[in-house]
Short mmCIF file of C-alpha atoms and ligand atoms in Angstrom, two decimals:
data_model
loop_
_atom_site.label_atom_id
_atom_site.label_comp_id
_atom_site.label_asym_id
_atom_site.label_seq_id
_atom_site.Cartn_x
_atom_site.Cartn_y
_atom_site.Cartn_z
CA UNK Y 1 0.00 0.00 0.00
CA UNK Y 2 1.42 3.39 -1.03
CA UNK Y 3 1.55 6.24 1.48
CA UNK Y 4 1.27 9.99 0.99
CA UNK Y 5 2.18 12.79 3.38
CA UNK Y 6 -0.87 14.23 5.15
CA UNK Y 7 -1.27 17.05 7.68
CA UNK Y 8 -3.32 15.29 10.32
CA UNK Y 9 -3.33 17.54 13.41
CA UNK Y 10 -2.00 21.03 12.63
CA UNK Y 11 -3.45 22.26 15.95
CA UNK Y 12 -0.79 20.15 17.73
CA UNK Y 13 2.10 21.89 15.94
CA UNK Y 14 4.46 23.86 18.20
CA UNK Y 15 6.70 25.20 15.38
CA UNK Y 16 9.76 23.29 16.56
CA UNK Y 17 10.76 22.76 12.89
CA UNK Y 18 11.90 19.18 13.51
CA UNK Y 19 10.00 18.18 10.37
CA UNK Y 20 11.73 20.79 8.22
CA UNK Y 21 15.17 19.85 9.50
CA UNK Y 22 14.45 16.15 8.97
CA UNK Y 23 13.39 16.91 5.41
CA UNK Y 24 16.38 19.00 4.47
CA UNK Y 25 18.87 16.58 6.06
CA UNK Y 26 17.27 13.59 4.34
CA UNK Y 27 16.57 15.00 0.92
CA UNK Y 28 19.30 17.60 0.29
CA UNK Y 29 21.89 16.58 2.89
CA UNK Y 30 21.95 20.18 4.13
CA UNK Y 31 21.01 21.72 7.48
CA UNK Y 32 18.90 24.60 6.19
CA UNK Y 33 15.24 25.34 6.86
CA UNK Y 34 15.10 27.16 3.52
CA UNK Y 35 15.89 23.92 1.67
CA UNK Y 36 13.02 21.96 3.23
CA UNK Y 37 10.20 20.77 0.97
CA UNK Y 38 7.74 21.08 3.87
CA UNK Y 39 7.29 24.59 5.22
CA UNK Y 40 5.74 25.44 8.60
CA UNK Y 41 4.53 29.04 8.72
CA UNK Y 42 2.26 31.29 10.72
CA UNK Y 43 -0.99 32.24 9.07
CA UNK Y 44 -0.73 35.76 10.43
CA UNK Y 45 -3.44 37.68 12.22
CA UNK Y 46 -3.81 38.20 15.93
CA UNK Y 47 -3.93 34.51 16.80
CA UNK Y 48 -0.98 33.61 14.56
CA UNK Y 49 -2.05 30.03 14.04
CA UNK Y 50 0.30 27.70 12.20
CA UNK Y 51 -0.03 26.14 8.76
CA UNK Y 52 1.97 23.43 7.00
CA UNK Y 53 2.62 23.76 3.27
CA UNK Y 54 3.10 20.24 1.92
CA UNK Y 55 3.05 18.40 -1.37
CA UNK Y 56 -0.45 17.03 -1.96
CA UNK Y 57 0.88 13.82 -3.51
CA UNK Y 58 -1.27 14.26 -6.60
CA UNK Y 59 -2.24 11.09 -8.47
CA UNK Y 60 -1.66 12.94 -11.73
CA UNK Y 61 1.03 15.47 -10.80
CA UNK Y 62 0.88 18.68 -12.83
CA UNK Y 63 4.55 19.36 -12.03
CA UNK Y 64 5.61 16.13 -13.74
CA UNK Y 65 3.37 16.79 -16.74
CA UNK Y 66 4.96 20.24 -17.15
CA UNK Y 67 8.59 19.05 -16.90
CA UNK Y 68 10.12 19.05 -20.43
CA UNK Y 69 13.12 16.78 -19.68
CA UNK Y 70 10.96 14.44 -17.52
CA UNK Y 71 13.13 15.00 -14.47
CA UNK Y 72 9.90 14.72 -12.44
CA UNK Y 73 7.92 11.55 -12.96
CA UNK Y 74 4.74 10.32 -11.28
CA UNK Y 75 5.36 8.14 -8.21
CA UNK Y 76 3.16 5.06 -7.80
CA UNK Y 77 0.50 6.03 -5.24
CA UNK Y 78 0.90 9.80 -5.71
CA UNK Y 79 3.49 12.55 -5.85
CA UNK Y 80 6.69 12.44 -7.86
CA UNK Y 81 10.16 11.02 -8.17
CA UNK Y 82 12.88 13.58 -8.94
CA UNK Y 83 15.91 12.83 -11.11
CA UNK Y 84 18.08 15.85 -10.28
CA UNK Y 85 20.64 15.04 -12.98
CA UNK Y 86 17.94 15.38 -15.68
CA UNK Y 87 16.66 18.76 -14.45
CA UNK Y 88 17.71 21.81 -16.46
CA UNK Y 89 16.34 24.32 -13.94
CA UNK Y 90 13.65 25.75 -16.22
CA UNK Y 91 11.16 26.23 -13.35
CA UNK Y 92 8.12 24.90 -15.23
CA UNK Y 93 7.25 22.68 -12.25
CA UNK Y 94 7.09 25.71 -9.94
CA UNK Y 95 4.51 27.38 -12.16
CA UNK Y 96 2.53 24.15 -12.63
CA UNK Y 97 2.24 22.96 -9.00
CA UNK Y 98 -1.42 23.29 -8.01
CA UNK Y 99 -0.53 23.56 -4.31
CA UNK Y 100 2.22 26.16 -4.99
CA UNK Y 101 4.64 24.28 -2.75
CA UNK Y 102 7.53 23.80 -5.20
CA UNK Y 103 10.22 26.49 -4.94
CA UNK Y 104 13.52 26.95 -6.71
CA UNK Y 105 16.58 26.44 -4.52
CA UNK Y 106 18.74 29.56 -4.98
CA UNK Y 107 21.84 27.52 -4.15
CA UNK Y 108 21.66 25.30 -7.21
CA UNK Y 109 18.73 26.64 -9.31
CA UNK Y 110 16.91 23.33 -9.02
CA UNK Y 111 13.45 22.81 -7.50
CA UNK Y 112 12.91 21.79 -3.90
CA UNK Y 113 10.50 18.90 -4.32
CA UNK Y 114 8.89 16.61 -1.76
CA UNK Y 115 9.71 12.98 -2.55
CA UNK Y 116 7.16 11.54 -0.08
CA UNK Y 117 9.86 9.84 2.02
CA UNK Y 118 8.07 10.41 5.35
CA UNK Y 119 11.11 11.68 7.27
CA UNK Y 120 9.19 14.76 8.42
CA UNK Y 121 6.35 12.68 9.86
CA UNK Y 122 8.79 10.36 11.60
CA UNK Y 123 10.55 13.19 13.43
CA UNK Y 124 7.47 15.22 14.43
CA UNK Y 125 7.15 14.85 18.21
CA UNK Y 126 3.43 15.61 18.18
CA UNK Y 127 2.13 13.45 15.34
CA UNK Y 128 1.07 16.49 13.33
CA UNK Y 129 2.05 14.73 10.11
CA UNK Y 130 1.19 11.25 8.88
CA UNK Y 131 2.04 9.07 5.90
CA UNK Y 132 -1.53 8.05 5.10
CA UNK Y 133 -2.22 4.86 3.16
CA UNK Y 134 -3.67 5.34 -0.32
CA UNK Y 135 -4.48 2.97 -3.15
CA UNK Y 136 -1.93 2.76 -5.97
CA UNK Y 137 -4.31 4.99 -7.94
CA UNK Y 138 -3.62 7.72 -5.38
CA UNK Y 139 -7.17 7.89 -4.01
S1 LIG W 1 7.90 13.40 3.03
FE1 LIG W 1 10.18 13.57 2.90
S2 LIG W 1 10.60 14.97 1.20
FE2 LIG W 1 8.39 15.18 1.74
S3 LIG W 1 8.30 16.93 3.15
FE3 LIG W 1 8.49 15.05 4.39
S4 LIG W 1 10.72 14.77 4.73
FE4 LIG W 1 10.48 16.23 3.02
S1 LIG W 2 7.87 18.60 13.70
FE1 LIG W 2 5.68 18.62 14.09
S2 LIG W 2 5.43 20.06 15.80
FE2 LIG W 2 7.43 20.43 14.91
S3 LIG W 2 7.12 22.09 13.45
FE3 LIG W 2 6.97 20.14 12.32
S4 LIG W 2 4.79 19.65 12.32
FE4 LIG W 2 5.11 21.21 13.90
#
């Protein structure tokens, strides 16, 4: 059974950024919040509640469809696989992402893309995030 990252209990989030650091260490090998595919942010306003910007794990990812060199390809169960060596840095995926969660990494002009590895969920101390089971069709 495939699994896709899901924000389960955002009200439990304490903005410790463990998820973001787990992501950036796992995926990019760096220790930089800016390089994390998941972003925890305040929603603003007087109450300043928190929000998590995450890849939706689309069954038919628009980012992959928009990628001319096919560096992004659909992942079985939802989301994408990313072949960094094939990416030419055109940024088409950034414009195509329906959740607007893909950003270009200024350090190497390549996109910061969630690969649905689950490291963020594993290191969240409050079970805010979950790798939820989905059918291979991504439903
Ligand atoms: S599932 Fe993996 S790549 Fe995606 S946000 Fe979490 S740690 Fe980063
Ligand atoms: S690890 Fe969990 S509690 Fe910490 S910032 Fe991320 S989602 Fe929030």
